[in-house]
């Protein structure tokens, strides 16, 4: 948008919303909404507490492990489905079902299978993130132009080299899948922890809301949101880097 | 066959003639790129005038300014003696990419101009059917655009423009997305239509052959900035067999001469 | 960050359906059947080993499902789950399409609103659900709001993108044939945007299912969520699995039905023009 001749970036409007938040909080217009500045102060205080630090470590560890697992399993599965018709036919239906199903309903199952601990959170992240990675990888492999593979074969590429070409050629879609997987993974970690309620941020949320520590609650929410956006932004940067040849492929 | 002669008209106009569209001092820039610099042109009533030039000479921009779709930085356009700055009922546009509603049938697409004017359904469909027949698409009224070839889609676009009964038809490279065979057929039909309809056509093209083949008058534009470099009136008798025109010496000479003039602008 | 990409667009739901249909040309029904039987078979075997004390076999689960339907506990739970879901989805649809259209047409609205929805789309908004219960109690309102929190962003963003990326050539055409501002919106922009808007609604429904289940698991001891929690606490694992499978199946069937409607209603333009 342009304002007085200057281009104002779109995300700048979030500052406007922060001001509105501050006003609404100060006037006490909404229940459980402390002023924004108070929330910021709480955030500063919160990050210095040992409980936040250990919760963050737990959450991050579960998140990273779950994501790593879903990438390590999801990308090869996607390539398999993109290359082997039978695998695609047998698995495709289930992958697309799970990619849009209310997976939160499965978290209680994870809780009884893996216990009320970190393993359940890792499994939740994995379960939330993997399907979109598989789908996008599969789509990416499907979109590779056949002439590229014929070229590789005609120059006598080995099977190993062929799959390396496939991996690189499908990279833009794979990265897009991973970015969406990360966003879903963050949701998975939060939903998992909220439901388990005694691990990491879930436990903190539980404590804050039980004791009506609203500023802390909002501070934690903001930190979480910022983290989610940061991850999405980072991966988008990476995507922009591979896009220059992604565009050239068409 | 009558001898065709090539008449050059001085670019400083106007001679005494009945012009329906008058363009005066039109300029347009996009950022630092000067697309058009002070264009003065008259378009004679009932004739087909082509705007011809290499890409980047601003011919489509000029056409869209005449149509009222683009606002010029300076200058004015008059139609029937009245200054215009917006689209009006006396002008109808035929788009390069057809611009058909993909969710509407041929019939509704052709009647769309009348639909926007709030005409009753029965009336606008009657008019639409007439022009669908006129462009040779009878029997396709209930088809959707995706079921038609490029040439047929552009016929729909042409029928839509004809059905609003405008005095001036503005055609923006209408054949550029149509394959070669269909284009030839379409050009022949256009010549026929022009004799029947008694309308004024303003036609943008980058094809010299096409311009010479169909135009009464060719305006050559030079690029960067877009300016009128020459106006040519190829006097070719089009009542004869169309295939003979393509082999006519004067037709070929005109094409060659225009090419020699334009060559310098091609990198 | 300004780029707006929603999950649906990223090759997810919208394309996989059609891709599948094409690759299963040979004998789609048979292969689907084989796939289902294989899935059930693996489940059965895993339950018989068993991989865990809390892992019932496929047949135990099916039996539990039938008995829960017979004794009325499952239908009763669905009655209380589907009401807020339906209400929330309908409200989100109207609100979301409205806001999205407004933002697509009106620059200041876009500037002010879209970033909020981008943030809500990317962020784990599930964290708000406990908060919603605090404010609105554990009734219908809280559940409906939980559905809306999850469904609204994807509907708004899809609508906004569809309206924003409308075919400019069609708008120029409408202008040149003297279309008014309102005609441009009603006869060009909304019809042209409708397939993407509908796809957004479908994603909104999927998100709504997540929202209502989550709300019931987290806060309100009613409906499907309560049934899951109850059977887990009683260690009736077959019943618990059956409930979960039923909600996943219901959401899948709903989405498939919506996709079918989508391909029916928007058939002519899906093939492009």
PDB file of C-alpha atoms in Angstrom, chain A residues 1 3 8-14 16-17 20 30-32 81 85-86 88-94 96-113 116 128 132 135-136 138-140 142-143 173 176 179-180 183-184 186-187 190-191 194-195 205 209-210 212 214 217-218 221 224-225 228-229 232-233 236 239 243, chain C residues 1-7 10-13 15-16 19-20 22-26 31-32 34-40 51-55 107-116 118-131 134-135 150 160 206-207 209-211 213-214 217-218 228 232 237 240-241 244 247-248 251-252 255:
ATOM      1  CA  UNK A   1       0.000   0.000   0.000  1.00  0.00           C
ATOM      2  CA  UNK A   3       0.746   6.178   2.061  1.00  0.00           C
ATOM      3  CA  UNK A   8       4.370   0.806   3.230  1.00  0.00           C
ATOM      4  CA  UNK A   9       5.149  -2.891   3.454  1.00  0.00           C
ATOM      5  CA  UNK A  10       2.121  -5.056   4.103  1.00  0.00           C
ATOM      6  CA  UNK A  11       3.435  -6.612   7.288  1.00  0.00           C
ATOM      7  CA  UNK A  12       3.755  -3.125   8.784  1.00  0.00           C
ATOM      8  CA  UNK A  13       0.053  -3.229   9.497  1.00  0.00           C
ATOM      9  CA  UNK A  14       0.827  -5.715  12.252  1.00  0.00           C
ATOM     10  CA  UNK A  16      -1.135  -1.035  13.822  1.00  0.00           C
ATOM     11  CA  UNK A  17      -2.713  -4.112  15.320  1.00  0.00           C
ATOM     12  CA  UNK A  20      -4.915  -1.469  18.828  1.00  0.00           C
ATOM     13  CA  UNK A  30     -11.680  -7.591  26.510  1.00  0.00           C
ATOM     14  CA  UNK A  31     -11.441 -10.254  29.093  1.00  0.00           C
ATOM     15  CA  UNK A  32      -8.001 -11.771  29.527  1.00  0.00           C
ATOM     16  CA  UNK A  81       5.412 -42.986  -5.088  1.00  0.00           C
ATOM     17  CA  UNK A  85       3.184 -46.828 -10.004  1.00  0.00           C
ATOM     18  CA  UNK A  86       2.183 -49.695  -7.723  1.00  0.00           C
ATOM     19  CA  UNK A  88       1.550 -44.845  -5.661  1.00  0.00           C
ATOM     20  CA  UNK A  89      -1.633 -46.806  -6.171  1.00  0.00           C
ATOM     21  CA  UNK A  90      -1.438 -48.580  -2.849  1.00  0.00           C
ATOM     22  CA  UNK A  91      -0.292 -45.660  -0.722  1.00  0.00           C
ATOM     23  CA  UNK A  92      -1.707 -42.624  -2.505  1.00  0.00           C
ATOM     24  CA  UNK A  93      -5.151 -42.922  -1.041  1.00  0.00           C
ATOM     25  CA  UNK A  94      -3.919 -43.156   2.545  1.00  0.00           C
ATOM     26  CA  UNK A  96      -4.102 -37.994   0.882  1.00  0.00           C
ATOM     27  CA  UNK A  97      -6.559 -39.098   3.558  1.00  0.00           C
ATOM     28  CA  UNK A  98      -4.077 -38.447   6.348  1.00  0.00           C
ATOM     29  CA  UNK A  99      -2.880 -35.175   4.844  1.00  0.00           C
ATOM     30  CA  UNK A 100      -6.305 -33.644   5.386  1.00  0.00           C
ATOM     31  CA  UNK A 101      -7.711 -35.709   8.270  1.00  0.00           C
ATOM     32  CA  UNK A 102      -8.228 -34.279  11.755  1.00  0.00           C
ATOM     33  CA  UNK A 103      -5.002 -35.767  13.072  1.00  0.00           C
ATOM     34  CA  UNK A 104      -5.555 -34.213  16.461  1.00  0.00           C
ATOM     35  CA  UNK A 105      -7.944 -37.114  17.064  1.00  0.00           C
ATOM     36  CA  UNK A 106      -5.003 -39.487  16.751  1.00  0.00           C
ATOM     37  CA  UNK A 107      -2.926 -37.829  19.453  1.00  0.00           C
ATOM     38  CA  UNK A 108      -4.717 -39.766  22.238  1.00  0.00           C
ATOM     39  CA  UNK A 109      -3.652 -42.958  20.457  1.00  0.00           C
ATOM     40  CA  UNK A 110      -0.075 -41.738  20.384  1.00  0.00           C
ATOM     41  CA  UNK A 111      -0.372 -41.016  24.088  1.00  0.00           C
ATOM     42  CA  UNK A 112      -1.302 -44.558  24.959  1.00  0.00           C
ATOM     43  CA  UNK A 113       1.208 -46.058  22.523  1.00  0.00           C
ATOM     44  CA  UNK A 116       2.936 -39.250  28.337  1.00  0.00           C
ATOM     45  CA  UNK A 128       1.425 -33.883  11.255  1.00  0.00           C
ATOM     46  CA  UNK A 132       2.423 -32.975   2.902  1.00  0.00           C
ATOM     47  CA  UNK A 135       2.610 -35.378  -1.465  1.00  0.00           C
ATOM     48  CA  UNK A 136       4.817 -32.519  -2.611  1.00  0.00           C
ATOM     49  CA  UNK A 138       5.658 -37.072  -5.278  1.00  0.00           C
ATOM     50  CA  UNK A 139       4.304 -34.131  -7.272  1.00  0.00           C
ATOM     51  CA  UNK A 140       7.833 -32.831  -7.796  1.00  0.00           C
ATOM     52  CA  UNK A 142       6.054 -36.442 -11.356  1.00  0.00           C
ATOM     53  CA  UNK A 143       6.790 -33.013 -12.824  1.00  0.00           C
ATOM     54  CA  UNK A 173       8.687 -28.998  -4.727  1.00  0.00           C
ATOM     55  CA  UNK A 176       7.879 -26.388  -0.635  1.00  0.00           C
ATOM     56  CA  UNK A 179       8.147 -25.670   4.403  1.00  0.00           C
ATOM     57  CA  UNK A 180       4.511 -26.685   4.709  1.00  0.00           C
ATOM     58  CA  UNK A 183       4.349 -25.247   9.607  1.00  0.00           C
ATOM     59  CA  UNK A 184       2.275 -28.332  10.219  1.00  0.00           C
ATOM     60  CA  UNK A 186       4.813 -26.610  14.673  1.00  0.00           C
ATOM     61  CA  UNK A 187       1.073 -27.151  14.931  1.00  0.00           C
ATOM     62  CA  UNK A 190       1.751 -27.471  20.055  1.00  0.00           C
ATOM     63  CA  UNK A 191      -1.312 -29.694  19.764  1.00  0.00           C
ATOM     64  CA  UNK A 194      -1.452 -29.146  24.777  1.00  0.00           C
ATOM     65  CA  UNK A 195      -3.036 -32.571  24.876  1.00  0.00           C
ATOM     66  CA  UNK A 205       0.293 -23.078  28.909  1.00  0.00           C
ATOM     67  CA  UNK A 209      -4.012 -20.485  32.209  1.00  0.00           C
ATOM     68  CA  UNK A 210      -4.751 -22.332  35.449  1.00  0.00           C
ATOM     69  CA  UNK A 212      -4.693 -16.701  35.201  1.00  0.00           C
ATOM     70  CA  UNK A 214      -2.566 -13.881  31.134  1.00  0.00           C
ATOM     71  CA  UNK A 217       0.137 -16.796  28.440  1.00  0.00           C
ATOM     72  CA  UNK A 218       0.119 -14.199  25.664  1.00  0.00           C
ATOM     73  CA  UNK A 221       1.813 -17.427  22.398  1.00  0.00           C
ATOM     74  CA  UNK A 224       5.489 -19.465  19.560  1.00  0.00           C
ATOM     75  CA  UNK A 225       3.966 -17.514  16.668  1.00  0.00           C
ATOM     76  CA  UNK A 228       6.562 -20.470  13.493  1.00  0.00           C
ATOM     77  CA  UNK A 229       6.850 -17.441  11.201  1.00  0.00           C
ATOM     78  CA  UNK A 232       8.492 -20.400   7.433  1.00  0.00           C
ATOM     79  CA  UNK A 233      10.482 -17.325   6.448  1.00  0.00           C
ATOM     80  CA  UNK A 236      11.077 -19.492   2.002  1.00  0.00           C
ATOM     81  CA  UNK A 239      13.212 -21.798  -1.709  1.00  0.00           C
ATOM     82  CA  UNK A 243      13.741 -20.987  -7.667  1.00  0.00           C
TER      83      UNK A 243
ATOM     84  CA  UNK C   1       7.086 -12.850   4.181  1.00  0.00           C
ATOM     85  CA  UNK C   2       4.571 -10.914   2.146  1.00  0.00           C
ATOM     86  CA  UNK C   3       3.961 -13.743  -0.249  1.00  0.00           C
ATOM     87  CA  UNK C   4       0.698 -15.433   0.450  1.00  0.00           C
ATOM     88  CA  UNK C   5       0.716 -19.139   0.025  1.00  0.00           C
ATOM     89  CA  UNK C   6      -1.845 -21.336   1.593  1.00  0.00           C
ATOM     90  CA  UNK C   7      -1.526 -25.003   2.170  1.00  0.00           C
ATOM     91  CA  UNK C  10       0.804 -26.250  -2.415  1.00  0.00           C
ATOM     92  CA  UNK C  11      -0.136 -29.251  -4.465  1.00  0.00           C
ATOM     93  CA  UNK C  12      -2.081 -30.656  -1.588  1.00  0.00           C
ATOM     94  CA  UNK C  13      -5.712 -31.567  -1.804  1.00  0.00           C
ATOM     95  CA  UNK C  15      -4.299 -31.691  -7.278  1.00  0.00           C
ATOM     96  CA  UNK C  16      -3.850 -35.035  -5.658  1.00  0.00           C
ATOM     97  CA  UNK C  19      -3.638 -36.993 -10.198  1.00  0.00           C
ATOM     98  CA  UNK C  20      -4.877 -40.101  -8.475  1.00  0.00           C
ATOM     99  CA  UNK C  22      -5.508 -40.444 -13.756  1.00  0.00           C
ATOM    100  CA  UNK C  23      -2.939 -42.904 -12.425  1.00  0.00           C
ATOM    101  CA  UNK C  24      -5.618 -45.358 -11.409  1.00  0.00           C
ATOM    102  CA  UNK C  25      -7.083 -45.457 -14.830  1.00  0.00           C
ATOM    103  CA  UNK C  26      -6.443 -49.139 -15.322  1.00  0.00           C
ATOM    104  CA  UNK C  31      -6.680 -51.092  -6.661  1.00  0.00           C
ATOM    105  CA  UNK C  32      -8.459 -49.003  -4.081  1.00  0.00           C
ATOM    106  CA  UNK C  34      -6.656 -53.900  -2.575  1.00  0.00           C
ATOM    107  CA  UNK C  35      -5.233 -50.863  -0.808  1.00  0.00           C
ATOM    108  CA  UNK C  36      -8.006 -50.889   1.801  1.00  0.00           C
ATOM    109  CA  UNK C  37      -7.723 -54.636   2.342  1.00  0.00           C
ATOM    110  CA  UNK C  38      -3.964 -54.335   2.721  1.00  0.00           C
ATOM    111  CA  UNK C  39      -4.398 -51.584   5.276  1.00  0.00           C
ATOM    112  CA  UNK C  40      -6.951 -53.583   7.242  1.00  0.00           C
ATOM    113  CA  UNK C  51       2.560 -54.348  18.910  1.00  0.00           C
ATOM    114  CA  UNK C  52       1.167 -52.864  22.089  1.00  0.00           C
ATOM    115  CA  UNK C  53      -1.316 -53.791  24.797  1.00  0.00           C
ATOM    116  CA  UNK C  54      -3.268 -50.774  23.629  1.00  0.00           C
ATOM    117  CA  UNK C  55      -3.515 -51.812  20.003  1.00  0.00           C
ATOM    118  CA  UNK C 107      -6.200  -2.081  -0.918  1.00  0.00           C
ATOM    119  CA  UNK C 108      -6.388  -0.576   2.588  1.00  0.00           C
ATOM    120  CA  UNK C 109      -8.397  -3.604   3.699  1.00  0.00           C
ATOM    121  CA  UNK C 110      -5.761  -5.863   2.218  1.00  0.00           C
ATOM    122  CA  UNK C 111      -2.984  -3.988   3.958  1.00  0.00           C
ATOM    123  CA  UNK C 112      -4.695  -4.074   7.318  1.00  0.00           C
ATOM    124  CA  UNK C 113      -6.218  -7.554   7.389  1.00  0.00           C
ATOM    125  CA  UNK C 114      -4.195  -9.943   5.272  1.00  0.00           C
ATOM    126  CA  UNK C 115      -1.038  -9.967   7.453  1.00  0.00           C
ATOM    127  CA  UNK C 116      -3.171 -11.018  10.429  1.00  0.00           C
ATOM    128  CA  UNK C 118      -1.081 -14.885   7.162  1.00  0.00           C
ATOM    129  CA  UNK C 119       0.135 -15.027  10.748  1.00  0.00           C
ATOM    130  CA  UNK C 120      -2.887 -17.031  11.891  1.00  0.00           C
ATOM    131  CA  UNK C 121      -2.454 -19.435   8.990  1.00  0.00           C
ATOM    132  CA  UNK C 122       1.199 -20.132   9.727  1.00  0.00           C
ATOM    133  CA  UNK C 123       0.990 -20.091  13.497  1.00  0.00           C
ATOM    134  CA  UNK C 124      -0.260 -22.806  15.829  1.00  0.00           C
ATOM    135  CA  UNK C 125      -3.564 -21.156  16.687  1.00  0.00           C
ATOM    136  CA  UNK C 126      -4.567 -24.261  18.604  1.00  0.00           C
ATOM    137  CA  UNK C 127      -2.894 -22.545  21.549  1.00  0.00           C
ATOM    138  CA  UNK C 128      -5.878 -20.193  21.676  1.00  0.00           C
ATOM    139  CA  UNK C 129      -8.393 -22.938  22.252  1.00  0.00           C
ATOM    140  CA  UNK C 130      -7.865 -23.217  26.039  1.00  0.00           C
ATOM    141  CA  UNK C 131      -8.199 -19.426  26.184  1.00  0.00           C
ATOM    142  CA  UNK C 134     -11.839 -19.638  29.704  1.00  0.00           C
ATOM    143  CA  UNK C 135     -13.865 -16.850  28.188  1.00  0.00           C
ATOM    144  CA  UNK C 150      -8.954 -22.809  12.549  1.00  0.00           C
ATOM    145  CA  UNK C 160      -8.377 -13.068  -1.157  1.00  0.00           C
ATOM    146  CA  UNK C 206     -10.923 -29.869   6.980  1.00  0.00           C
ATOM    147  CA  UNK C 207      -9.562 -27.325   9.453  1.00  0.00           C
ATOM    148  CA  UNK C 209     -12.852 -30.871  11.860  1.00  0.00           C
ATOM    149  CA  UNK C 210      -9.450 -30.419  13.497  1.00  0.00           C
ATOM    150  CA  UNK C 211     -10.800 -27.515  15.516  1.00  0.00           C
ATOM    151  CA  UNK C 213     -12.033 -32.465  17.765  1.00  0.00           C
ATOM    152  CA  UNK C 214      -9.296 -30.488  19.459  1.00  0.00           C
ATOM    153  CA  UNK C 217     -10.336 -33.261  23.562  1.00  0.00           C
ATOM    154  CA  UNK C 218      -8.915 -30.233  25.324  1.00  0.00           C
ATOM    155  CA  UNK C 228     -12.345 -40.836  22.923  1.00  0.00           C
ATOM    156  CA  UNK C 232      -9.232 -44.309  26.894  1.00  0.00           C
ATOM    157  CA  UNK C 237      -9.103 -49.426  23.329  1.00  0.00           C
ATOM    158  CA  UNK C 240     -11.486 -45.608  21.364  1.00  0.00           C
ATOM    159  CA  UNK C 241      -9.918 -46.589  18.039  1.00  0.00           C
ATOM    160  CA  UNK C 244     -11.148 -42.034  16.094  1.00  0.00           C
ATOM    161  CA  UNK C 247     -14.210 -39.189  12.765  1.00  0.00           C
ATOM    162  CA  UNK C 248     -11.315 -39.519  10.310  1.00  0.00           C
ATOM    163  CA  UNK C 251     -14.006 -35.969   7.561  1.00  0.00           C
ATOM    164  CA  UNK C 252     -12.522 -37.794   4.570  1.00  0.00           C
ATOM    165  CA  UNK C 255     -13.997 -33.732   1.786  1.00  0.00           C
TER     166      UNK C 255
END
